[in-house]
Each structure stands twice: as structure tokens, then as C-alpha cells.
Short mmCIF file of N, CA, C and O in Angstrom, two decimals:
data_model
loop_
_atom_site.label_atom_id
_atom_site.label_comp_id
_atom_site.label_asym_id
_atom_site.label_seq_id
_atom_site.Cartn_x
_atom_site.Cartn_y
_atom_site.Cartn_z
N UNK A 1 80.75 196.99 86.34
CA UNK A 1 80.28 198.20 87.00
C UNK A 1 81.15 198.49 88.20
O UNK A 1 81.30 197.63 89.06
N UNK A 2 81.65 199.50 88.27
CA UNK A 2 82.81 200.35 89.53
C UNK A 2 81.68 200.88 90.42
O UNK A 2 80.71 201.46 89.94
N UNK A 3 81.84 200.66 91.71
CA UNK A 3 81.37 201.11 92.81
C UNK A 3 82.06 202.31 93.23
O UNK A 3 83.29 202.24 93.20
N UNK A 4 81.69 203.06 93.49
CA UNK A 4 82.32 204.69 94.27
C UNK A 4 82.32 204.40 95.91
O UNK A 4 81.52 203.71 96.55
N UNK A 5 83.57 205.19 96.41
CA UNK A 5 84.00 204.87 97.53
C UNK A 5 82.55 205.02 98.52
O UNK A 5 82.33 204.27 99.47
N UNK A 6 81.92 205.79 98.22
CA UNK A 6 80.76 206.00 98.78
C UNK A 6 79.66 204.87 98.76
O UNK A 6 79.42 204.55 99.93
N UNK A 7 79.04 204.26 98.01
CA UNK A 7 78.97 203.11 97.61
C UNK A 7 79.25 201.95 98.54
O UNK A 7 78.42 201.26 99.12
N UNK A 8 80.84 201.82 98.58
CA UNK A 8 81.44 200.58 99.54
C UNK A 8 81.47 200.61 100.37
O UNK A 8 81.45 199.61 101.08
N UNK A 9 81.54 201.86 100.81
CA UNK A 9 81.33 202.56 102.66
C UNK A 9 79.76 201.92 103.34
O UNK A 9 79.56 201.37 104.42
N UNK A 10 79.10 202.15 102.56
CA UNK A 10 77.57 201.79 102.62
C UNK A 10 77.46 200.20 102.69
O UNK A 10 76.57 199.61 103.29
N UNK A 11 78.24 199.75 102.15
CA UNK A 11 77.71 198.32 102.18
C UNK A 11 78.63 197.66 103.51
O UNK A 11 78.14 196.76 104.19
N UNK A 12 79.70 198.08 103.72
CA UNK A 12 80.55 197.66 105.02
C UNK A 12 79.92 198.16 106.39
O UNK A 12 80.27 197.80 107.51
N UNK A 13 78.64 199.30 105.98
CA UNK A 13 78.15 199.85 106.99
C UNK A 13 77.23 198.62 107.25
O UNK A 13 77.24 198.18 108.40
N UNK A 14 76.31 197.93 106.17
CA UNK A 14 75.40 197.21 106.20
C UNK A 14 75.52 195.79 106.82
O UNK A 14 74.64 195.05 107.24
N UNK A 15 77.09 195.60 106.76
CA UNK A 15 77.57 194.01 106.53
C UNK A 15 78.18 193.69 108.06
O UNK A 15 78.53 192.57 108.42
N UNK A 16 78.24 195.14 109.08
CA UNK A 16 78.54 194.57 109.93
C UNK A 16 77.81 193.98 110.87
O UNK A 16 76.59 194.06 110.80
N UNK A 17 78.41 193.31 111.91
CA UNK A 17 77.99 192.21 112.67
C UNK A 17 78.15 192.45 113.90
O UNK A 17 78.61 193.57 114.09
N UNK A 18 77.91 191.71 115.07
CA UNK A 18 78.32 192.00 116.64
C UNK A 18 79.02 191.99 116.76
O UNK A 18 79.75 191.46 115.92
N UNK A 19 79.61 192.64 118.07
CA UNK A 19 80.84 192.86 118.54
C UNK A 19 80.94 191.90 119.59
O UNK A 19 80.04 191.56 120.35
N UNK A 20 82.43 191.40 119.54
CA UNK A 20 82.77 190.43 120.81
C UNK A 20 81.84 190.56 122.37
O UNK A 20 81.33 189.64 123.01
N UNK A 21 81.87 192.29 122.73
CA UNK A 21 81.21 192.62 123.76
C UNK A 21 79.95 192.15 123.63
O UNK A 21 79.64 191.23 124.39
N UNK A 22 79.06 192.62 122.76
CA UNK A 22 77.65 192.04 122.32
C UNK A 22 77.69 190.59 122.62
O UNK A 22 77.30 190.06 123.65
N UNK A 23 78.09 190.15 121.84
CA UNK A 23 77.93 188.11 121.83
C UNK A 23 78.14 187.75 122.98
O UNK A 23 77.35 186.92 123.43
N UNK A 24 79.36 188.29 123.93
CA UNK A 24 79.53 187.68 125.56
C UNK A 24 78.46 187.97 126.49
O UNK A 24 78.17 187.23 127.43
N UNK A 25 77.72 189.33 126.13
CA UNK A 25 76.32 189.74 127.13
C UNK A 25 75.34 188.70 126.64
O UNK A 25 74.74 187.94 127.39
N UNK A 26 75.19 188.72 125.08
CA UNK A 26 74.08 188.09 125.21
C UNK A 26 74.05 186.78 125.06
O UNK A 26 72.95 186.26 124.89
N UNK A 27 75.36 185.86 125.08
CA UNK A 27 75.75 184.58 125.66
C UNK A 27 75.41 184.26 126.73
O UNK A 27 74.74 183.26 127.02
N UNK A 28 76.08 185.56 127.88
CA UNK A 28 75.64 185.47 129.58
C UNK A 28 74.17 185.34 130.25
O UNK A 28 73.77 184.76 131.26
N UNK A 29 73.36 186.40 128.91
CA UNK A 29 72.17 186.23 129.46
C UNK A 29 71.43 185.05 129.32
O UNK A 29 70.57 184.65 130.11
N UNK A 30 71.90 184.36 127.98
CA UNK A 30 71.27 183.36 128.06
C UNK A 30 71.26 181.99 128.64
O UNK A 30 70.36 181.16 128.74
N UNK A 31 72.55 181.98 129.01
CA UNK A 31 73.07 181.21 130.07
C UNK A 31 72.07 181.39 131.34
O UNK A 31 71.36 180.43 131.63
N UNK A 32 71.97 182.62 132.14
CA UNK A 32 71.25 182.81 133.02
C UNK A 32 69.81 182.87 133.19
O UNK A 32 69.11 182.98 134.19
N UNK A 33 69.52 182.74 131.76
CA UNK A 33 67.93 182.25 131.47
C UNK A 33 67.26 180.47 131.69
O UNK A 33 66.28 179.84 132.10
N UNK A 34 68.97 180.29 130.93
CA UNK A 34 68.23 178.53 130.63
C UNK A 34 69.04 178.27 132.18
O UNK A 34 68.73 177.16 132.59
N UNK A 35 69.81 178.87 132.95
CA UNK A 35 70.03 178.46 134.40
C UNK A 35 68.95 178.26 135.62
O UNK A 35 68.84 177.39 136.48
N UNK A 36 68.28 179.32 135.33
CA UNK A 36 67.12 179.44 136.17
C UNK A 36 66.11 178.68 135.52
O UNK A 36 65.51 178.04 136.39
N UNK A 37 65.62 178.43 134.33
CA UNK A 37 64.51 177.55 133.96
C UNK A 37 65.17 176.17 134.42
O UNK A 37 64.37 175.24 134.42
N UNK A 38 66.35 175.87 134.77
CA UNK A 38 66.73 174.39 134.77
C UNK A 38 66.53 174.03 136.77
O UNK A 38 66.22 172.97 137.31
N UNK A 39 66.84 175.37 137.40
CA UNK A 39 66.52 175.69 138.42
C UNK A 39 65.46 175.11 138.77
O UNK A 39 65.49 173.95 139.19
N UNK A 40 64.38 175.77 138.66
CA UNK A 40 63.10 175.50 138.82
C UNK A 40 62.30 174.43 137.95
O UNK A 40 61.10 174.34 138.22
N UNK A 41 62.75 173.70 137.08
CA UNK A 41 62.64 172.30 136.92
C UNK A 41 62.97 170.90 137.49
O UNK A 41 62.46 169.79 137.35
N UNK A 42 64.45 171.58 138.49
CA UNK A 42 64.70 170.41 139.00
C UNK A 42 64.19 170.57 140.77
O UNK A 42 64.17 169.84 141.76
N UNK A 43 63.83 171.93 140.44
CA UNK A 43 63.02 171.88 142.16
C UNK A 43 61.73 170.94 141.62
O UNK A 43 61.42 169.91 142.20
N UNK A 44 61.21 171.31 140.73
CA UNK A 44 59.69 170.57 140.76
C UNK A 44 59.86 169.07 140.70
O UNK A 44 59.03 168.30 141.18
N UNK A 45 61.01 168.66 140.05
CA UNK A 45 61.09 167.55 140.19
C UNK A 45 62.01 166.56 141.39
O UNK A 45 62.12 165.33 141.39
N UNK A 46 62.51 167.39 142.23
CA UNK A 46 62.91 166.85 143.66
C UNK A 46 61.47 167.19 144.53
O UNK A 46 61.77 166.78 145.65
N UNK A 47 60.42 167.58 144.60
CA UNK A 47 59.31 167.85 145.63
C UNK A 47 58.27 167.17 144.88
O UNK A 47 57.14 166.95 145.33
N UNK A 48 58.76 166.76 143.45
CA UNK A 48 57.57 165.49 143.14
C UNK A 48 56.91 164.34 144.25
O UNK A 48 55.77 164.37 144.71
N UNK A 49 57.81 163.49 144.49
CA UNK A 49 57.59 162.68 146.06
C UNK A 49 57.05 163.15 146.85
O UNK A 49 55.99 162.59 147.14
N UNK A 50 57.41 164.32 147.59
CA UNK A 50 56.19 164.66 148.55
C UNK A 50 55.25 165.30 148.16
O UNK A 50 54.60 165.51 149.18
N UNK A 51 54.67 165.83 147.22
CA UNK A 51 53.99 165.81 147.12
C UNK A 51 52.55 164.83 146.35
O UNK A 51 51.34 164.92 146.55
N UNK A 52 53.09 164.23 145.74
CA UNK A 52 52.46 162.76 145.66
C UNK A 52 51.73 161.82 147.08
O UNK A 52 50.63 161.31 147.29
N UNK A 53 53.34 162.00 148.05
CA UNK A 53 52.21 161.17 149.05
C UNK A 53 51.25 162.46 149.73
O UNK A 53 50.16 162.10 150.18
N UNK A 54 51.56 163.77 149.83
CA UNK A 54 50.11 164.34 150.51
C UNK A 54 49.32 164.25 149.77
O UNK A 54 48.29 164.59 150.35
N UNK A 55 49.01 163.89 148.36
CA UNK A 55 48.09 164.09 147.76
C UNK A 55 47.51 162.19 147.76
O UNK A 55 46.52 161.74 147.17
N UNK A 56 48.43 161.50 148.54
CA UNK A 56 47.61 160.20 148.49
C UNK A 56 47.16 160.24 149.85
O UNK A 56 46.03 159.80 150.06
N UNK A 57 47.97 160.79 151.05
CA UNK A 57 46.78 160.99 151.91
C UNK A 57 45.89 161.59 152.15
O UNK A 57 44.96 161.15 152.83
N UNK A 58 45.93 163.09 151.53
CA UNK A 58 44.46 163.82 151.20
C UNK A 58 43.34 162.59 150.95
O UNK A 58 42.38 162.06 151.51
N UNK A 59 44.04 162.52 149.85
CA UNK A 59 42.83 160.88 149.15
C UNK A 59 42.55 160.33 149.81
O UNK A 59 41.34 160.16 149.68
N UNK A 60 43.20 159.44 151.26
CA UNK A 60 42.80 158.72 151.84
C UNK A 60 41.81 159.28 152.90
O UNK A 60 40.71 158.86 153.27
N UNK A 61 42.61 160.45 153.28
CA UNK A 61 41.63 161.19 154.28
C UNK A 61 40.19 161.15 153.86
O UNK A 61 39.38 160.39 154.38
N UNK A 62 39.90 162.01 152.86
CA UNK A 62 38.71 162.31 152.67
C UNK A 62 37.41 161.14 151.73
O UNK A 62 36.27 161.30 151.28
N UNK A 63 38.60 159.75 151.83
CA UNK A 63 37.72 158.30 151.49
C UNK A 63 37.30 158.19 153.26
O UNK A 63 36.12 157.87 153.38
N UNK A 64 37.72 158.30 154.06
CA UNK A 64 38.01 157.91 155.64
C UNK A 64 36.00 158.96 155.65
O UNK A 64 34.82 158.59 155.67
N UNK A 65 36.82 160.45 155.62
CA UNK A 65 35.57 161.21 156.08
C UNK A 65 34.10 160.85 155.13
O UNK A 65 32.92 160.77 155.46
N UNK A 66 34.70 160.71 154.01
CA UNK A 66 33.14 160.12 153.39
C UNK A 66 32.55 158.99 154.32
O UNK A 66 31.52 159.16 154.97
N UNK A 67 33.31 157.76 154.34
CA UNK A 67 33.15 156.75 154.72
C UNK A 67 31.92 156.83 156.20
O UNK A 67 30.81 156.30 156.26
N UNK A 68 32.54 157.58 157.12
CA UNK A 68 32.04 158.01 158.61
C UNK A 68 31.04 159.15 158.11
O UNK A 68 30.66 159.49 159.24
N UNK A 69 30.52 159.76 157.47
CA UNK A 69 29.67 160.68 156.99
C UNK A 69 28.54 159.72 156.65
O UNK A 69 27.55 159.59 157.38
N UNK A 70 28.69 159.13 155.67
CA UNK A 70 27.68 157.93 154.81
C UNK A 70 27.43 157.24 156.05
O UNK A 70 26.22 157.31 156.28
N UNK A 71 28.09 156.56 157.03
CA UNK A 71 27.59 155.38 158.25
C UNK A 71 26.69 156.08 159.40
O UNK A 71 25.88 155.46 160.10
N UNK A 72 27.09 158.11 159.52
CA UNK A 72 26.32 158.28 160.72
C UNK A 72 24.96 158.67 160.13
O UNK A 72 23.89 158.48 160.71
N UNK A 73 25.15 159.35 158.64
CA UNK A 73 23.72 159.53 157.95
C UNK A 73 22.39 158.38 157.86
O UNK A 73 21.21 158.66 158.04
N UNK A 74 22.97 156.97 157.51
CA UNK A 74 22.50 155.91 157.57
C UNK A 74 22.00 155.27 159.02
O UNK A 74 21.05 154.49 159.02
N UNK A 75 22.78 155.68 160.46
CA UNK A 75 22.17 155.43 161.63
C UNK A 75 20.81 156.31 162.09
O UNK A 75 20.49 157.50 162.05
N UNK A 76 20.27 155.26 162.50
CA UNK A 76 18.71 156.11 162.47
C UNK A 76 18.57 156.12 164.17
O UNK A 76 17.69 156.96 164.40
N UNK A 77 18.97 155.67 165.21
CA UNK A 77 19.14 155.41 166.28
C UNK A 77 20.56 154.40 166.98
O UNK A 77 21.34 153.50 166.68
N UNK A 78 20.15 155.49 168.29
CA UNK A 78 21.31 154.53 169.08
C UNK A 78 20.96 153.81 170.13
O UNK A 78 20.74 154.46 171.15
N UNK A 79 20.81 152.35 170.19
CA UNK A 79 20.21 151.54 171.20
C UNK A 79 21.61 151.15 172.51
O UNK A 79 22.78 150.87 172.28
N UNK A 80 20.98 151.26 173.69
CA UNK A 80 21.96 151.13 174.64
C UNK A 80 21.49 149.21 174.80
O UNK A 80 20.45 148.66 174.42
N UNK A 81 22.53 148.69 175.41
CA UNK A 81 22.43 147.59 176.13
C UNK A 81 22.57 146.99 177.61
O UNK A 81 23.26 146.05 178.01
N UNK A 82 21.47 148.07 178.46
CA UNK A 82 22.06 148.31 179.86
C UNK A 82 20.27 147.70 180.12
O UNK A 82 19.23 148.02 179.54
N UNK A 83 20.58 146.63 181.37
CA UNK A 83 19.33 146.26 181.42
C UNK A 83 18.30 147.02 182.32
O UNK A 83 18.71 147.54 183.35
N UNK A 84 17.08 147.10 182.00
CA UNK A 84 16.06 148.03 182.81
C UNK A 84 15.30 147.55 184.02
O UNK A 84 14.82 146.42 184.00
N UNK A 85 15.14 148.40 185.20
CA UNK A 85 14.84 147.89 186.24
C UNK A 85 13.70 147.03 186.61
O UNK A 85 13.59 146.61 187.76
#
């Protein structure tokens, strides 16, 4: 079976592909996508450390304030030791 020039025109229309310009933009962009996600992965993981220890002294803090909460609830009086006349 012979194809007519018309025909082959159509399929070279179909068959093409990107252009150099195309592939370098959307190379660049993606470069600048996975740049910034790598960005902000390695921030989270350099401020890991501090934030770990505020979150172990939060912890400690608020074992501290329980602690003094629970001891003044439990005092039922305060006796002095000053002798009386």
C-alpha cells in the first residue's frame, strides 16, 4: 500500500517531538524544583538538634511545674517554728 504525500505529511506531523529549547526549560525547571525541595530538607534536618533539646526542656519544664503544683495542692497548712511568748 503507497501512502500519498499527504498521508506522510500527517504522520511526520504526529511523530514529532521536543525541541532542544523545550527539554532545556523543562530540564531547568526541574532542576529548580528538586533544588528547593532539597533546600528545605536539609534545613529541617540541620534545626533537628535544636529543636529536640527545646522540646526536652519543655518536657522538663512542665515535669518541674507539675511536680510544684501536685506538692502545694497536697499542703494543707503552713506551720511556723518561732517560739510563743
Amino acid at each position: 500500500m503507497r501512502q500519498g504525500p499527504k498521508a506522510i505529511a500527517a504522520l511526520r506531523r504526529d511523530e514529532r517531538g521536543l525541541t532542544l529549547v523545550e527539554l532545556i526549560v523543562a530540564a531547568s525547571l526541574g532542576l529548580v524544583v528538586v533544588g528547593g525541595a532539597l533546600t528545605m530538607f536539609m534545613g529541617g534536618v540541620r534545626s533537628e538538634p535544636r529543636t529536640a533539646s527545646k522540646v526536652a526542656a519543655i518536657q522538663e519544664a512542665r515535669a518541674t511545674i507539675d511536680r510544684i503544683t501536685r506538692e502545694l495542692r497536697q499542703g494543707l497548712e503552713v506551720r511556723t517554728t518561732t517560739p510563743t511568748p
